[in-house]
């Protein structure tokens, strides 16, 4: 088996090998290479101890952020590459972080600590593929399986539960039976995982193409991380999931659809540490979920308030099975003809109104009322027409 390794990565492996160490590409890169999907980063694993790595990479720029866990980041041809010493992780008292890591010279030991068989495939040019746990078979059979006893593995680190759901959904894999059972059994341990990490995994999961089976089969896990969804009737839950599946892979739109029947979606987002921007987007999607836009003028008012979120709003409505063609036609026409719908686009400014003697609050009110007339096409958007209109009122 031959896997192509880019030069900037191969050079690092060669450096280590020339110093009598061994090094392999491991994890996501090998998984992706074998699945013929895009590789986004290369992680290396080596029997060199951290201090030995530092010695080998003296001439390189290195970053030591993870050094106590054995990870040195080496910058190779401008690309940062994480290289980690083979290690075993000792007892996880907090269900998340190993209490101690012990370095080892055995690649197999290092692979044992990894989460899933498909994430423990190692490769280098010299030795070829190392596959201690039949990861290749699982890849071929589209199976996600824990290494070792799944019950123990989720107990050690409960975040693996969400990683399992994310990988299975993203890769369209089936979770092997014992692994699946252990997920259900250990889900309560997710309570000790930081909300940031839960949010991150959930977001990754929401970007999978097919999420329906995951959300239907692991409803109990989602109720564990978002207890508010226990409010849902089984029909509401199924309907929300059905809509999410239709929303393609836009995670904010999918999250809004997931929360669509809740009385207090804001507190869910707050609890999961959603950013202000994402919270705003999701709440706007829910606020506008029943909006009906019946004319081009109504669309202009809508754009005035919600333009930055328009793509997401359209995606939300489309997922709900609504016909968004008319909305899109209005938008296209407004844009093509550059028809104004914001104060900024109005042919008069506050300054113009000041010049003709308006003051303070009057200015904003007058601008708003002029914009309204322009939106409704009662007057054209030219300076003369607008000023003329003011004169005729006064
Ligand atoms: P991707 O980066 O595409 O999400 P990946 O497999 O590279 O996938 P990372 O989170 O980057 O995943 O981790 C790299 C490797 O480290 C994994 O492939 C796995 O072998 C191991 N690993 C990561 N997190 C855990 C964990 N929580 N428990 C056990 N092993 C883990
Ligand atoms: Mg990775």
PDB file of C-alpha atoms in Angstrom, residues 236-373:
ATOM      1  CA  UNK A 236     -41.781  17.210  17.554  1.00  0.00           C
ATOM      2  CA  UNK A 237     -38.359  15.628  17.929  1.00  0.00           C
ATOM      3  CA  UNK A 238     -38.773  13.623  14.745  1.00  0.00           C
ATOM      4  CA  UNK A 239     -40.047  16.673  12.849  1.00  0.00           C
ATOM      5  CA  UNK A 240     -37.118  18.806  14.002  1.00  0.00           C
ATOM      6  CA  UNK A 241     -34.647  16.129  12.909  1.00  0.00           C
ATOM      7  CA  UNK A 242     -36.363  15.712   9.560  1.00  0.00           C
ATOM      8  CA  UNK A 243     -36.044  19.468   8.959  1.00  0.00           C
ATOM      9  CA  UNK A 244     -32.389  19.472  10.060  1.00  0.00           C
ATOM     10  CA  UNK A 245     -31.583  16.752   7.567  1.00  0.00           C
ATOM     11  CA  UNK A 246     -33.042  18.910   4.808  1.00  0.00           C
ATOM     12  CA  UNK A 247     -30.985  21.941   5.818  1.00  0.00           C
ATOM     13  CA  UNK A 248     -27.831  20.639   4.180  1.00  0.00           C
ATOM     14  CA  UNK A 249     -24.768  21.325   6.250  1.00  0.00           C
ATOM     15  CA  UNK A 250     -25.215  24.808   7.651  1.00  0.00           C
ATOM     16  CA  UNK A 251     -24.715  24.255  11.356  1.00  0.00           C
ATOM     17  CA  UNK A 252     -26.482  27.415  12.601  1.00  0.00           C
ATOM     18  CA  UNK A 253     -29.526  26.714  10.474  1.00  0.00           C
ATOM     19  CA  UNK A 254     -29.585  23.146  11.687  1.00  0.00           C
ATOM     20  CA  UNK A 255     -29.233  24.212  15.290  1.00  0.00           C
ATOM     21  CA  UNK A 256     -32.122  26.663  14.882  1.00  0.00           C
ATOM     22  CA  UNK A 257     -34.233  23.868  13.405  1.00  0.00           C
ATOM     23  CA  UNK A 258     -33.292  21.575  16.269  1.00  0.00           C
ATOM     24  CA  UNK A 259     -34.443  24.174  18.786  1.00  0.00           C
ATOM     25  CA  UNK A 260     -37.453  25.373  16.778  1.00  0.00           C
ATOM     26  CA  UNK A 261     -40.137  24.095  19.164  1.00  0.00           C
ATOM     27  CA  UNK A 262     -38.443  25.157  22.403  1.00  0.00           C
ATOM     28  CA  UNK A 263     -39.776  27.882  24.629  1.00  0.00           C
ATOM     29  CA  UNK A 264     -36.329  29.182  25.567  1.00  0.00           C
ATOM     30  CA  UNK A 265     -33.727  28.494  22.863  1.00  0.00           C
ATOM     31  CA  UNK A 266     -31.556  31.358  24.084  1.00  0.00           C
ATOM     32  CA  UNK A 267     -30.710  29.604  27.329  1.00  0.00           C
ATOM     33  CA  UNK A 268     -29.654  26.457  25.445  1.00  0.00           C
ATOM     34  CA  UNK A 269     -27.248  28.493  23.335  1.00  0.00           C
ATOM     35  CA  UNK A 270     -25.975  30.311  26.385  1.00  0.00           C
ATOM     36  CA  UNK A 271     -25.416  27.042  28.208  1.00  0.00           C
ATOM     37  CA  UNK A 272     -23.471  25.603  25.263  1.00  0.00           C
ATOM     38  CA  UNK A 273     -21.340  28.752  25.083  1.00  0.00           C
ATOM     39  CA  UNK A 274     -22.453  29.755  21.622  1.00  0.00           C
ATOM     40  CA  UNK A 275     -20.745  32.948  20.498  1.00  0.00           C
ATOM     41  CA  UNK A 276     -22.766  36.170  20.424  1.00  0.00           C
ATOM     42  CA  UNK A 277     -22.741  36.158  16.635  1.00  0.00           C
ATOM     43  CA  UNK A 278     -24.001  32.569  16.318  1.00  0.00           C
ATOM     44  CA  UNK A 279     -26.585  33.124  19.048  1.00  0.00           C
ATOM     45  CA  UNK A 280     -27.841  36.177  17.221  1.00  0.00           C
ATOM     46  CA  UNK A 281     -28.078  34.281  13.929  1.00  0.00           C
ATOM     47  CA  UNK A 282     -29.950  31.362  15.465  1.00  0.00           C
ATOM     48  CA  UNK A 283     -32.369  33.595  17.371  1.00  0.00           C
ATOM     49  CA  UNK A 284     -33.055  35.651  14.245  1.00  0.00           C
ATOM     50  CA  UNK A 285     -33.794  32.452  12.332  1.00  0.00           C
ATOM     51  CA  UNK A 286     -36.312  31.512  15.011  1.00  0.00           C
ATOM     52  CA  UNK A 287     -37.763  35.014  15.180  1.00  0.00           C
ATOM     53  CA  UNK A 288     -38.344  35.097  11.427  1.00  0.00           C
ATOM     54  CA  UNK A 289     -39.474  31.510  11.078  1.00  0.00           C
ATOM     55  CA  UNK A 290     -43.104  32.524  10.521  1.00  0.00           C
ATOM     56  CA  UNK A 291     -42.378  35.651   8.507  1.00  0.00           C
ATOM     57  CA  UNK A 292     -44.524  36.024   5.455  1.00  0.00           C
ATOM     58  CA  UNK A 293     -43.260  38.317   2.748  1.00  0.00           C
ATOM     59  CA  UNK A 294     -45.988  38.972   0.231  1.00  0.00           C
ATOM     60  CA  UNK A 295     -44.648  41.781  -1.898  1.00  0.00           C
ATOM     61  CA  UNK A 296     -41.434  43.345  -3.075  1.00  0.00           C
ATOM     62  CA  UNK A 297     -41.967  46.269  -0.690  1.00  0.00           C
ATOM     63  CA  UNK A 298     -42.321  43.830   2.212  1.00  0.00           C
ATOM     64  CA  UNK A 299     -39.104  42.174   1.103  1.00  0.00           C
ATOM     65  CA  UNK A 300     -37.343  45.526   1.235  1.00  0.00           C
ATOM     66  CA  UNK A 301     -38.443  46.021   4.842  1.00  0.00           C
ATOM     67  CA  UNK A 302     -37.292  42.504   5.547  1.00  0.00           C
ATOM     68  CA  UNK A 303     -33.893  43.097   3.961  1.00  0.00           C
ATOM     69  CA  UNK A 304     -33.540  46.355   5.878  1.00  0.00           C
ATOM     70  CA  UNK A 305     -33.685  44.380   9.146  1.00  0.00           C
ATOM     71  CA  UNK A 306     -32.241  41.006   8.221  1.00  0.00           C
ATOM     72  CA  UNK A 307     -30.042  41.260   5.143  1.00  0.00           C
ATOM     73  CA  UNK A 308     -26.873  39.867   6.767  1.00  0.00           C
ATOM     74  CA  UNK A 309     -28.781  36.694   7.706  1.00  0.00           C
ATOM     75  CA  UNK A 310     -30.725  36.337   4.466  1.00  0.00           C
ATOM     76  CA  UNK A 311     -28.935  33.230   3.152  1.00  0.00           C
ATOM     77  CA  UNK A 312     -29.493  31.413   6.425  1.00  0.00           C
ATOM     78  CA  UNK A 313     -33.112  32.578   6.582  1.00  0.00           C
ATOM     79  CA  UNK A 314     -33.729  31.239   3.080  1.00  0.00           C
ATOM     80  CA  UNK A 315     -32.037  27.949   3.988  1.00  0.00           C
ATOM     81  CA  UNK A 316     -34.213  27.662   7.089  1.00  0.00           C
ATOM     82  CA  UNK A 317     -37.438  28.253   5.165  1.00  0.00           C
ATOM     83  CA  UNK A 318     -36.358  25.903   2.420  1.00  0.00           C
ATOM     84  CA  UNK A 319     -35.688  23.167   4.965  1.00  0.00           C
ATOM     85  CA  UNK A 320     -39.194  23.742   6.301  1.00  0.00           C
ATOM     86  CA  UNK A 321     -40.451  22.839   2.850  1.00  0.00           C
ATOM     87  CA  UNK A 322     -41.546  26.356   1.982  1.00  0.00           C
ATOM     88  CA  UNK A 323     -41.235  27.639  -1.527  1.00  0.00           C
ATOM     89  CA  UNK A 324     -38.601  30.368  -1.408  1.00  0.00           C
ATOM     90  CA  UNK A 325     -38.585  31.065  -5.135  1.00  0.00           C
ATOM     91  CA  UNK A 326     -40.774  34.143  -4.855  1.00  0.00           C
ATOM     92  CA  UNK A 327     -38.573  35.562  -2.099  1.00  0.00           C
ATOM     93  CA  UNK A 328     -35.510  34.998  -4.240  1.00  0.00           C
ATOM     94  CA  UNK A 329     -37.168  36.660  -7.224  1.00  0.00           C
ATOM     95  CA  UNK A 330     -37.971  39.742  -5.135  1.00  0.00           C
ATOM     96  CA  UNK A 331     -34.410  39.877  -3.834  1.00  0.00           C
ATOM     97  CA  UNK A 332     -32.913  39.500  -7.282  1.00  0.00           C
ATOM     98  CA  UNK A 333     -35.079  42.252  -8.688  1.00  0.00           C
ATOM     99  CA  UNK A 334     -34.300  44.597  -5.791  1.00  0.00           C
ATOM    100  CA  UNK A 335     -30.591  43.966  -6.195  1.00  0.00           C
ATOM    101  CA  UNK A 336     -30.512  44.095  -9.996  1.00  0.00           C
ATOM    102  CA  UNK A 337     -32.305  47.415 -10.090  1.00  0.00           C
ATOM    103  CA  UNK A 338     -30.448  48.639  -7.025  1.00  0.00           C
ATOM    104  CA  UNK A 339     -33.728  49.588  -5.442  1.00  0.00           C
ATOM    105  CA  UNK A 340     -33.031  51.221  -2.091  1.00  0.00           C
ATOM    106  CA  UNK A 341     -34.144  49.775   1.219  1.00  0.00           C
ATOM    107  CA  UNK A 342     -31.681  51.264   3.698  1.00  0.00           C
ATOM    108  CA  UNK A 343     -31.158  54.826   4.873  1.00  0.00           C
ATOM    109  CA  UNK A 344     -27.663  54.646   3.476  1.00  0.00           C
ATOM    110  CA  UNK A 345     -29.044  54.169  -0.027  1.00  0.00           C
ATOM    111  CA  UNK A 346     -31.442  57.109   0.255  1.00  0.00           C
ATOM    112  CA  UNK A 347     -30.566  60.021  -2.030  1.00  0.00           C
ATOM    113  CA  UNK A 348     -30.749  62.499   0.837  1.00  0.00           C
ATOM    114  CA  UNK A 349     -28.738  62.394   4.041  1.00  0.00           C
ATOM    115  CA  UNK A 350     -29.196  63.770   7.532  1.00  0.00           C
ATOM    116  CA  UNK A 351     -26.870  66.557   6.508  1.00  0.00           C
ATOM    117  CA  UNK A 352     -29.186  67.588   3.659  1.00  0.00           C
ATOM    118  CA  UNK A 353     -32.114  67.779   6.050  1.00  0.00           C
ATOM    119  CA  UNK A 354     -30.107  69.796   8.551  1.00  0.00           C
ATOM    120  CA  UNK A 355     -29.370  72.286   5.804  1.00  0.00           C
ATOM    121  CA  UNK A 356     -33.034  72.831   5.205  1.00  0.00           C
ATOM    122  CA  UNK A 357     -33.524  73.468   8.909  1.00  0.00           C
ATOM    123  CA  UNK A 358     -34.523  70.142  10.455  1.00  0.00           C
ATOM    124  CA  UNK A 359     -33.144  69.280  13.878  1.00  0.00           C
ATOM    125  CA  UNK A 360     -32.512  66.360  16.215  1.00  0.00           C
ATOM    126  CA  UNK A 361     -35.104  63.593  16.301  1.00  0.00           C
ATOM    127  CA  UNK A 362     -36.958  65.167  13.387  1.00  0.00           C
ATOM    128  CA  UNK A 363     -34.102  64.263  11.066  1.00  0.00           C
ATOM    129  CA  UNK A 364     -34.211  60.527  11.727  1.00  0.00           C
ATOM    130  CA  UNK A 365     -38.017  60.467  11.613  1.00  0.00           C
ATOM    131  CA  UNK A 366     -38.056  62.315   8.309  1.00  0.00           C
ATOM    132  CA  UNK A 367     -35.419  60.038   6.799  1.00  0.00           C
ATOM    133  CA  UNK A 368     -37.419  56.992   7.906  1.00  0.00           C
ATOM    134  CA  UNK A 369     -40.611  58.323   6.431  1.00  0.00           C
ATOM    135  CA  UNK A 370     -38.879  59.212   3.148  1.00  0.00           C
ATOM    136  CA  UNK A 371     -37.361  55.743   2.971  1.00  0.00           C
ATOM    137  CA  UNK A 372     -40.782  54.246   3.514  1.00  0.00           C
ATOM    138  CA  UNK A 373     -42.155  56.214   0.577  1.00  0.00           C
TER     139      UNK A 373
END
